[in-house]
Tab-separated table of C-alpha atoms and ligand atoms in Angstrom:
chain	number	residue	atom	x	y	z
A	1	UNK	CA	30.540	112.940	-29.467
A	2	UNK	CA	27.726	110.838	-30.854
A	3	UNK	CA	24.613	113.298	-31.375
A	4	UNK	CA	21.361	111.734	-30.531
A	5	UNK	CA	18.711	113.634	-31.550
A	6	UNK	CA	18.426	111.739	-34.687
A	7	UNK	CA	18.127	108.605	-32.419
A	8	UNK	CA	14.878	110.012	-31.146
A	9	UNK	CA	12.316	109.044	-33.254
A	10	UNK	CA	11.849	105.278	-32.056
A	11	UNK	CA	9.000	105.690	-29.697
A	12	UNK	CA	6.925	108.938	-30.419
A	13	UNK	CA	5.955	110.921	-27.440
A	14	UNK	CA	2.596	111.921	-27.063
A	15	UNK	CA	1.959	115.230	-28.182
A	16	UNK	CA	2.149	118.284	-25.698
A	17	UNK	CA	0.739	121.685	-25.181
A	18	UNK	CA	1.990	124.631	-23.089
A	19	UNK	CA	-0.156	125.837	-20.259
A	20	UNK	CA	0.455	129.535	-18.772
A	21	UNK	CA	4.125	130.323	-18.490
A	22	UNK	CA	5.190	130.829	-14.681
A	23	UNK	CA	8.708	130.542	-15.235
A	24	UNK	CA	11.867	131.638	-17.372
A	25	UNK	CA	15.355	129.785	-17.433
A	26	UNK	CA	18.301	131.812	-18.523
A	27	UNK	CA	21.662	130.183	-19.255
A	28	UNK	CA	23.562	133.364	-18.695
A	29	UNK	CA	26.638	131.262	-20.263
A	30	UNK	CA	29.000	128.303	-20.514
A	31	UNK	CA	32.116	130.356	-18.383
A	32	UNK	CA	32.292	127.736	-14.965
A	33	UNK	CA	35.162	127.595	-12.317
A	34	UNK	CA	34.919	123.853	-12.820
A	35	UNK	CA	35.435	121.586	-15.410
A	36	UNK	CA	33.666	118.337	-14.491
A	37	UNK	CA	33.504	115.292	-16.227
A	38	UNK	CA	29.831	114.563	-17.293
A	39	UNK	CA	29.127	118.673	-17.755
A	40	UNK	CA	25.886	118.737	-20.512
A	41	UNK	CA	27.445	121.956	-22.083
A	42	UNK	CA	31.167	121.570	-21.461
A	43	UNK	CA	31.846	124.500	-19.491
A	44	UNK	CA	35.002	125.299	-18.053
A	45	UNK	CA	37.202	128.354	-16.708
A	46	UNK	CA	38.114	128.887	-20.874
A	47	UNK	CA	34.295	128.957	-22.121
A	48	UNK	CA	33.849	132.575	-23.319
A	49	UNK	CA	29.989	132.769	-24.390
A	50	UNK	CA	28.077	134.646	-22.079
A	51	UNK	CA	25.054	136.420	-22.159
A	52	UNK	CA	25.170	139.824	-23.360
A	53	UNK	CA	23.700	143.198	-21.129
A	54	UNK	CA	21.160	143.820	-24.470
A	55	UNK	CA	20.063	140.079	-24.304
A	56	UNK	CA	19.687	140.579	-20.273
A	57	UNK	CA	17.378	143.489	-20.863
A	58	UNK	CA	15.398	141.376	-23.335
A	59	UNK	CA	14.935	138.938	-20.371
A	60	UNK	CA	13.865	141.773	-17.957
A	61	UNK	CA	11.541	143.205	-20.232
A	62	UNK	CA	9.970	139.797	-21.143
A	63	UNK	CA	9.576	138.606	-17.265
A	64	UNK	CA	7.975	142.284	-16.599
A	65	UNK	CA	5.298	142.108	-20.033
A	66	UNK	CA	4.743	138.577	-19.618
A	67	UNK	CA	4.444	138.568	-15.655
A	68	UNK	CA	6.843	135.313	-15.264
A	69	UNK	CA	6.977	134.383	-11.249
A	70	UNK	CA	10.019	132.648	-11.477
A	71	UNK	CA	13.675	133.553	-13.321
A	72	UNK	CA	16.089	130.677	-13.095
A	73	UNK	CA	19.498	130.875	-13.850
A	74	UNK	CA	21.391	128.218	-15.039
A	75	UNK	CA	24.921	128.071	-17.124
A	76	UNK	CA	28.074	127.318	-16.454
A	77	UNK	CA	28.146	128.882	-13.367
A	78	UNK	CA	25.621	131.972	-14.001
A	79	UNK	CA	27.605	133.779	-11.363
A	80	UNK	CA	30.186	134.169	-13.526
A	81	UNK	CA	28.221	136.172	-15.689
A	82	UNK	CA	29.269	140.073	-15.006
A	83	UNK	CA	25.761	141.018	-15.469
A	84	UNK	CA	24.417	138.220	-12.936
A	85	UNK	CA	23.839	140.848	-9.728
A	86	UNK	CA	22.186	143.422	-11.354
A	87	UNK	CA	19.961	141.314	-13.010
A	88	UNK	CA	18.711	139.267	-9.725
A	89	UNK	CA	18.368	143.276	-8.320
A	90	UNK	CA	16.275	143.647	-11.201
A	91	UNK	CA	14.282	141.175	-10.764
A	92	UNK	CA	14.143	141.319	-7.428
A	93	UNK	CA	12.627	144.735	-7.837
A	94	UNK	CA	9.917	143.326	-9.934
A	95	UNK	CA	9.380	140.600	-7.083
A	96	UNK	CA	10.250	137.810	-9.424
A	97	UNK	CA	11.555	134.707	-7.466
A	98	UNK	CA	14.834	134.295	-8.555
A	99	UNK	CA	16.509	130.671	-8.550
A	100	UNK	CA	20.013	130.549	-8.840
A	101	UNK	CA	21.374	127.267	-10.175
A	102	UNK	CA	24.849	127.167	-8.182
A	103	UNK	CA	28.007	124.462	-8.098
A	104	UNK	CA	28.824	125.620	-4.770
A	105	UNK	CA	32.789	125.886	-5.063
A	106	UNK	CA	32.120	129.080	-7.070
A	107	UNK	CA	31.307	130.923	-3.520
A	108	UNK	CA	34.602	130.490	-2.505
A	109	UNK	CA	36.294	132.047	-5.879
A	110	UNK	CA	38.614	135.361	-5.439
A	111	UNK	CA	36.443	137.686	-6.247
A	112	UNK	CA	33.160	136.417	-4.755
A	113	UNK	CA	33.700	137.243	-1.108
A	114	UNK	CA	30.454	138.867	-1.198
A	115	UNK	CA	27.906	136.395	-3.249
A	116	UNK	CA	26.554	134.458	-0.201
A	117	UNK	CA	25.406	137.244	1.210
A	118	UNK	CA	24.339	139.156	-1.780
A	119	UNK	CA	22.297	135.687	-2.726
A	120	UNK	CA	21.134	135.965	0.878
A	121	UNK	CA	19.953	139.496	1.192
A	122	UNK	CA	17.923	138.892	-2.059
A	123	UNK	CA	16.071	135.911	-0.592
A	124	UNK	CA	17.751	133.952	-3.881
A	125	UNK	CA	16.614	130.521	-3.635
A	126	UNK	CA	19.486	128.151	-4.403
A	127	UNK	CA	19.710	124.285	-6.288
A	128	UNK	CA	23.290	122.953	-6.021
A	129	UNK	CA	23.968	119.753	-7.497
A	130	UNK	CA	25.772	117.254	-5.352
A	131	UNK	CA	26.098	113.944	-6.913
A	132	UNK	CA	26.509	111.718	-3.730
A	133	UNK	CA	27.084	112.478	-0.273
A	134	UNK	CA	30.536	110.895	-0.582
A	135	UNK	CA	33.686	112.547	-1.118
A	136	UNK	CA	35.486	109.745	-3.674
A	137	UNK	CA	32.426	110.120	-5.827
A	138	UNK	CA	31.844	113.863	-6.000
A	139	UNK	CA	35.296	114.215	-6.887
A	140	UNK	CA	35.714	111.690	-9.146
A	141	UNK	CA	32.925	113.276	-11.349
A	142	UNK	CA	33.542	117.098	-10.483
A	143	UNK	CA	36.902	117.115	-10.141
A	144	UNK	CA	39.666	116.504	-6.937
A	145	UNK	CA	38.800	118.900	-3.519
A	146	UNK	CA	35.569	119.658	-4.866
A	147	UNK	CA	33.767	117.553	-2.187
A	148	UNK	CA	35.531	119.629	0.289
A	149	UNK	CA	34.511	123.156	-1.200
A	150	UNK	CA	31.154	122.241	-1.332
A	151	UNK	CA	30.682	121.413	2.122
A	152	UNK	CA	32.555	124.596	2.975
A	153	UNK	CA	30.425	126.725	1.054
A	154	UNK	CA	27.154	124.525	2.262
A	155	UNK	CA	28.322	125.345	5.844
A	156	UNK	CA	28.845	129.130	4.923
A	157	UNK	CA	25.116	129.358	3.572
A	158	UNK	CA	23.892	127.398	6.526
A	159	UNK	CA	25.419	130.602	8.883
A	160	UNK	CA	23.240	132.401	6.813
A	161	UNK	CA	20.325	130.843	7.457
A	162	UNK	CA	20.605	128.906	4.163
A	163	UNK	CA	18.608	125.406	4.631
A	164	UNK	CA	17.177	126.669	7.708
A	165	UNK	CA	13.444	125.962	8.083
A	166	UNK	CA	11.253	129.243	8.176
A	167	UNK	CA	14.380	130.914	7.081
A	168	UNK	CA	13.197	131.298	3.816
A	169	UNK	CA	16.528	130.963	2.010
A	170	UNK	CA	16.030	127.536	0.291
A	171	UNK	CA	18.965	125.748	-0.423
A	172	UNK	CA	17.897	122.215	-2.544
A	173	UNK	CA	20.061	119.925	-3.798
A	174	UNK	CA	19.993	117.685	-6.887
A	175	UNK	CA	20.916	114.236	-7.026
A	176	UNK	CA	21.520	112.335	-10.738
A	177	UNK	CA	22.032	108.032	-11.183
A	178	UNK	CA	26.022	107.767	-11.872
A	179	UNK	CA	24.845	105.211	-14.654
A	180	UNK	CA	21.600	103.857	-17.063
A	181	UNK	CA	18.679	103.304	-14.237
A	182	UNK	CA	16.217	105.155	-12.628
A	183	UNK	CA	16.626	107.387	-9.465
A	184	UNK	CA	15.392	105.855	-6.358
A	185	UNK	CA	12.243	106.991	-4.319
A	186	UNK	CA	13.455	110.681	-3.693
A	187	UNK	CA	12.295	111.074	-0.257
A	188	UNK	CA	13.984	107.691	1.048
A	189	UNK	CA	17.403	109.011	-0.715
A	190	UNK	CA	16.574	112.656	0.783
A	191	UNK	CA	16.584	110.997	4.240
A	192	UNK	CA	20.096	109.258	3.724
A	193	UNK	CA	21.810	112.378	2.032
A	194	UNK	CA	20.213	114.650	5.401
A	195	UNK	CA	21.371	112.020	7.726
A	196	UNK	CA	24.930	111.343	6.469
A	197	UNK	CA	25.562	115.122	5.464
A	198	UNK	CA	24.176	116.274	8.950
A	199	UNK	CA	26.359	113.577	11.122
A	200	UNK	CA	29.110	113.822	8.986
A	201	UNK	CA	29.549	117.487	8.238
A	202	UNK	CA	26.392	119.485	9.985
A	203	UNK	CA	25.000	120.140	6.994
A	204	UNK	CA	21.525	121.317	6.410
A	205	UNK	CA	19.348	121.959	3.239
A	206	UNK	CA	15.728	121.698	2.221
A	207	UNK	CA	15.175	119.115	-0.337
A	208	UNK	CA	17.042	116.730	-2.381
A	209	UNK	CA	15.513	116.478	-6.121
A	210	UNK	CA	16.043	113.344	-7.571
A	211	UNK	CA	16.709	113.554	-11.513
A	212	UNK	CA	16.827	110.978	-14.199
A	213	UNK	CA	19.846	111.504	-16.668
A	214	UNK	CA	18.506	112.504	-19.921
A	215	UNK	CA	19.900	109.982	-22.826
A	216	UNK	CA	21.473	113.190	-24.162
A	217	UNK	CA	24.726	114.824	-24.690
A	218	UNK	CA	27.972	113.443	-23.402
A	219	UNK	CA	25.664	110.835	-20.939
A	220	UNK	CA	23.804	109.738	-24.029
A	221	UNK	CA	26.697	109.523	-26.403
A	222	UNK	CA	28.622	107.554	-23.796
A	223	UNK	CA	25.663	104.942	-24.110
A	224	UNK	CA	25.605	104.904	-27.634
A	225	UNK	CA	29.346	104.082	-27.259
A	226	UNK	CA	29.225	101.688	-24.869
A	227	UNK	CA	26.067	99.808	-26.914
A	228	UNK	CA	23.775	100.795	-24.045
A	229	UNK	CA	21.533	103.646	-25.391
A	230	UNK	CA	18.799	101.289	-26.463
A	231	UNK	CA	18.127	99.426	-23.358
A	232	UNK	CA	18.104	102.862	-21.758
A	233	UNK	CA	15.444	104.266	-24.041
A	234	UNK	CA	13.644	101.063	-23.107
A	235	UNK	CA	14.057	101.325	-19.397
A	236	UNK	CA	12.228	105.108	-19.815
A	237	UNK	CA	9.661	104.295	-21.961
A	238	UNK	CA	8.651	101.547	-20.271
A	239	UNK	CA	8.880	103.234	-16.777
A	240	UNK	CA	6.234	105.708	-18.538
A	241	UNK	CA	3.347	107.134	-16.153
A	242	UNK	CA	0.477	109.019	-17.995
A	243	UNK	CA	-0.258	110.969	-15.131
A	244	UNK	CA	3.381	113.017	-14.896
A	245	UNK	CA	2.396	114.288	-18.705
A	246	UNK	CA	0.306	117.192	-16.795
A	247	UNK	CA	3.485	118.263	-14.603
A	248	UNK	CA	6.134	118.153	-16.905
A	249	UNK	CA	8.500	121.551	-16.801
A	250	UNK	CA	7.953	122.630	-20.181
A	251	UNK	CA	4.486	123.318	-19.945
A	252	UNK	CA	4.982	125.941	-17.509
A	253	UNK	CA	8.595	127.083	-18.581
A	254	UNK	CA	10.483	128.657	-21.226
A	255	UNK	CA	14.500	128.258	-22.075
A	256	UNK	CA	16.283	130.987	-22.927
A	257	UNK	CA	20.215	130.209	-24.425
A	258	UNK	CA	23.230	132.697	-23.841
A	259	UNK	CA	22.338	134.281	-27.371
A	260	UNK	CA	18.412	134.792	-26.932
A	261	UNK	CA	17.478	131.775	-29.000
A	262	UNK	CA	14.675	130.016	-27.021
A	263	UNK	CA	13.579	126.751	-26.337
A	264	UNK	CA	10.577	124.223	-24.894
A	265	UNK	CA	12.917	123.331	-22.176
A	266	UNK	CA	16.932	123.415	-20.891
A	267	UNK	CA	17.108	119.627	-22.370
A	268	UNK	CA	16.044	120.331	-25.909
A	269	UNK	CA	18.291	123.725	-25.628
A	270	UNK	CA	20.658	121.063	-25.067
A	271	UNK	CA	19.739	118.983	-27.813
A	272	UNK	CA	19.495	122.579	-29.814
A	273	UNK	CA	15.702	121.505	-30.455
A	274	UNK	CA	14.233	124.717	-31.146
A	275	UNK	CA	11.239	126.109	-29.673
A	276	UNK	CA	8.557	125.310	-32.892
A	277	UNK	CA	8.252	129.315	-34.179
A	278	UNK	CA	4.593	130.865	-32.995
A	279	UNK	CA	1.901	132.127	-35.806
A	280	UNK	CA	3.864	135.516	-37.604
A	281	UNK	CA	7.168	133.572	-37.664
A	282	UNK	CA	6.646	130.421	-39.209
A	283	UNK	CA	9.274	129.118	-41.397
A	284	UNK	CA	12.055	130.311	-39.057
A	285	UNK	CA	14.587	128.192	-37.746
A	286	UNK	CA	15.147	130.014	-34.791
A	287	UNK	CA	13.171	132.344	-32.666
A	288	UNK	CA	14.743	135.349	-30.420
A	289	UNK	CA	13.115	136.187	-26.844
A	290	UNK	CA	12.170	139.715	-27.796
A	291	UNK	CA	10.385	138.611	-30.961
A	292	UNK	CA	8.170	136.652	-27.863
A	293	UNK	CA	7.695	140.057	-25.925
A	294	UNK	CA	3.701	140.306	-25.420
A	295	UNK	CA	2.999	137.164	-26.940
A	296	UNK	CA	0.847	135.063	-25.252
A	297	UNK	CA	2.384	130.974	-25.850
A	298	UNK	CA	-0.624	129.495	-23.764
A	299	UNK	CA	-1.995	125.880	-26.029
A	300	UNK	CA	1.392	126.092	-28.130
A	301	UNK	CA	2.459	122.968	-29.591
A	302	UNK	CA	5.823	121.943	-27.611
A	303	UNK	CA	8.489	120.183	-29.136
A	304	UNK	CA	8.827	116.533	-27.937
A	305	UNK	CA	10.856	113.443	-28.921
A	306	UNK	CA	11.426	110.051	-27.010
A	307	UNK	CA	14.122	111.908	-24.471
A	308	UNK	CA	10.769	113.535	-22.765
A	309	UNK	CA	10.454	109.815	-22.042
A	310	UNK	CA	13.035	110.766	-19.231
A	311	UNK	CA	10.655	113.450	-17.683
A	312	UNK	CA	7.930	110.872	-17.416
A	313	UNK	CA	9.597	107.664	-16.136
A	314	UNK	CA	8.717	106.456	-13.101
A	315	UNK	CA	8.213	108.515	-9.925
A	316	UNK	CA	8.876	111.619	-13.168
A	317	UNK	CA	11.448	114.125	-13.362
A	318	UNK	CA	11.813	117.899	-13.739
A	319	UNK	CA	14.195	120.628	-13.105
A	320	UNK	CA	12.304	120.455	-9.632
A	321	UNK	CA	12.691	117.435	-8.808
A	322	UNK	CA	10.331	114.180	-8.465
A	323	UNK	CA	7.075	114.773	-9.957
A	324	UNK	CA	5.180	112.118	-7.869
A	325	UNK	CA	6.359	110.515	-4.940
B	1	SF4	S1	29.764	122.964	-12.253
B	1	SF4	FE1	28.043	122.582	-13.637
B	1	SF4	S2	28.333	123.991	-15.350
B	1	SF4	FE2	30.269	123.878	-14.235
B	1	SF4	S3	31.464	122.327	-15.322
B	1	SF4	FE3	30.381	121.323	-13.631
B	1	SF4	S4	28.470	120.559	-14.500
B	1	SF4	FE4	29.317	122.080	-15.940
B	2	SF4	S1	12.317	116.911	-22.203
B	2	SF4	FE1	10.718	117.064	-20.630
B	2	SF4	S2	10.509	119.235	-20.266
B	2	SF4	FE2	11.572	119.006	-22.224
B	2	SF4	S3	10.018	119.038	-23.811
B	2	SF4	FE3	10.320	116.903	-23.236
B	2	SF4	S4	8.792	116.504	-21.616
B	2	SF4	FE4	8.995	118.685	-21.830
């Protein structure tokens, strides 16, 4: 795989600053039922780094000191993770909002009878990726039947009130370009996916967030192979909009990796882009979440390089979707 961090430099991305921290994302590890195609951290049913119960407390004790609102769990599939339940108790408990980033097909594993309604009962809100609303395409990226599982599991969360306005069990999902171009207007595509899912299936959900790729990982070393990763970078910075520089995720959020190394955001975690190490630990590579307990990050520098480009193009881009219409 072609790495493309070193391919980041072209531009320059104006500098950034962190604002209060609201939110923590944990990748609780790269273990997933599925194996699909264009997965940013090659998970699979074989992956065997997960997130240990000491690194889990770290998390718990950092969300209570530094009074995060929101935990979001990402991985793999975080399910997986045997310490996944008691943690969303946990923080539950400490009425923390917990997101849980699901695949869907991972409800319906042997063994996980129970996780829609333990997701339910803890008001977990839920983001499920579905890459089109059409079978040949889902499965073509995520792997054969898995259209068919996810609408099976969407309908099983919908009995639970899942997607149900004033249920308040939010079930979102994400929608990514198959190739190099911008998403389209998010609430004209959130229309389509409601109508055709609803007719089609009786489907319901929330919101659909629209997300740029990032020129990253397997997607960005594809375009480097295929010649394309310049015209790409082009396409984002010249899409550029000033005004989504105040919204962008990592000045709110902090990512966390299955070890406890942490990071500006899930896309330089990706790009293993460390967070820059606060005053005390300068000169380290690396910094671990409980060296951050009682730290305060607010006006820390945040790492940036000309892939933020991709949080900023157009109608912008975050882990929660569109960040102007
Ligand atoms: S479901 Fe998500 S984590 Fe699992 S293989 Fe697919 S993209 Fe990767
Ligand atoms: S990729 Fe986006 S979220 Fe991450 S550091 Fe750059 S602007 Fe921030």
């Amino acid at each position: 795989m072609h790495a493309t961090l070193p391919l980041m430099r072209q531009y320059g991305f104006p500098a950034l600053r962190r604002g209060r921290l609201e939110t923590l994302q944990v990748n609780l590890g790269y273990r997933c039922n599925q194996s699909c195609l264009h997965c940013h951290v090659n998970a699979g049913p074989n992956r065997t780094e997960t997130m240990s119960r000491e690194t889990i407390s770290d998390v718990l004790v950092f969300v209570q000191v530094s009074k995060i609102r929101n935990l979001d769990l990402t991985g793999g599939a975080p399910e997986l993770n045997p310490h996944f339940r008691d943690l969303v108790e946990k923080a539950r408990e400490l009425d923390v909002h917990v997101i849980d980033r699901c695949n869907l097909t991972v409800l319906l594993e042997p063994g996980q009878e129970g996780l829609a309604n333990f997701l339910a009962g803890h008001r977990v809100e839920l983001i499920a990726s579905l890459p089109c609303y059409t079978e040949e395409l889902v499965d073509r990226q995520r792997g054969k039947g898995v259209y068919e599982r996810s609408i099976q599991a969407l309908r099983r969360l919908n009995t639970l009130g899942y997607g149900t306005p004033g249920s308040g069990l939010v079930l979102n999902l994400v929608y990514n370009p198959q190739g190099p171009a911008l998403p389209p207007p998010q609430e004209a595509l959130e229309a389509d996916y409601k109508r055709v899912l609803g007719e089609q299936h009786g489907v319901r959900f929330n919101r659909l967030l629209a997300l740029a790729n990032m020129p990253i990982q397997r997607f960005g070393s594809t375009l480097v192979s295929k010649g394309q990763f310049n015209d790409y970078m082009a396409l984002l910075h010249g899409a550029h909009r000033d005004e989504n520089l105040a919204s962008v995720m990592c000045r709110t959020l902090l990512s966390v990796d299955w070890r406890g190394f942490v990071y500006d955001c899930d896309f330089n975690q990706m790009l293993d882009l460390p967070l820059p190490p606060p005053e005390g630990l300068r000169g380290r590579k690396r910094v671990q979440l409980s060296e951050l307990i009682g730290r305060d990050l607010d006006g820390h520098p945040i790492a940036v390089r000309d892939h933020c480009y991709g949080c900023t193009a157009g109608q912008g881009s975050s882990c929660g979707g569109a960040l102007h219409e």
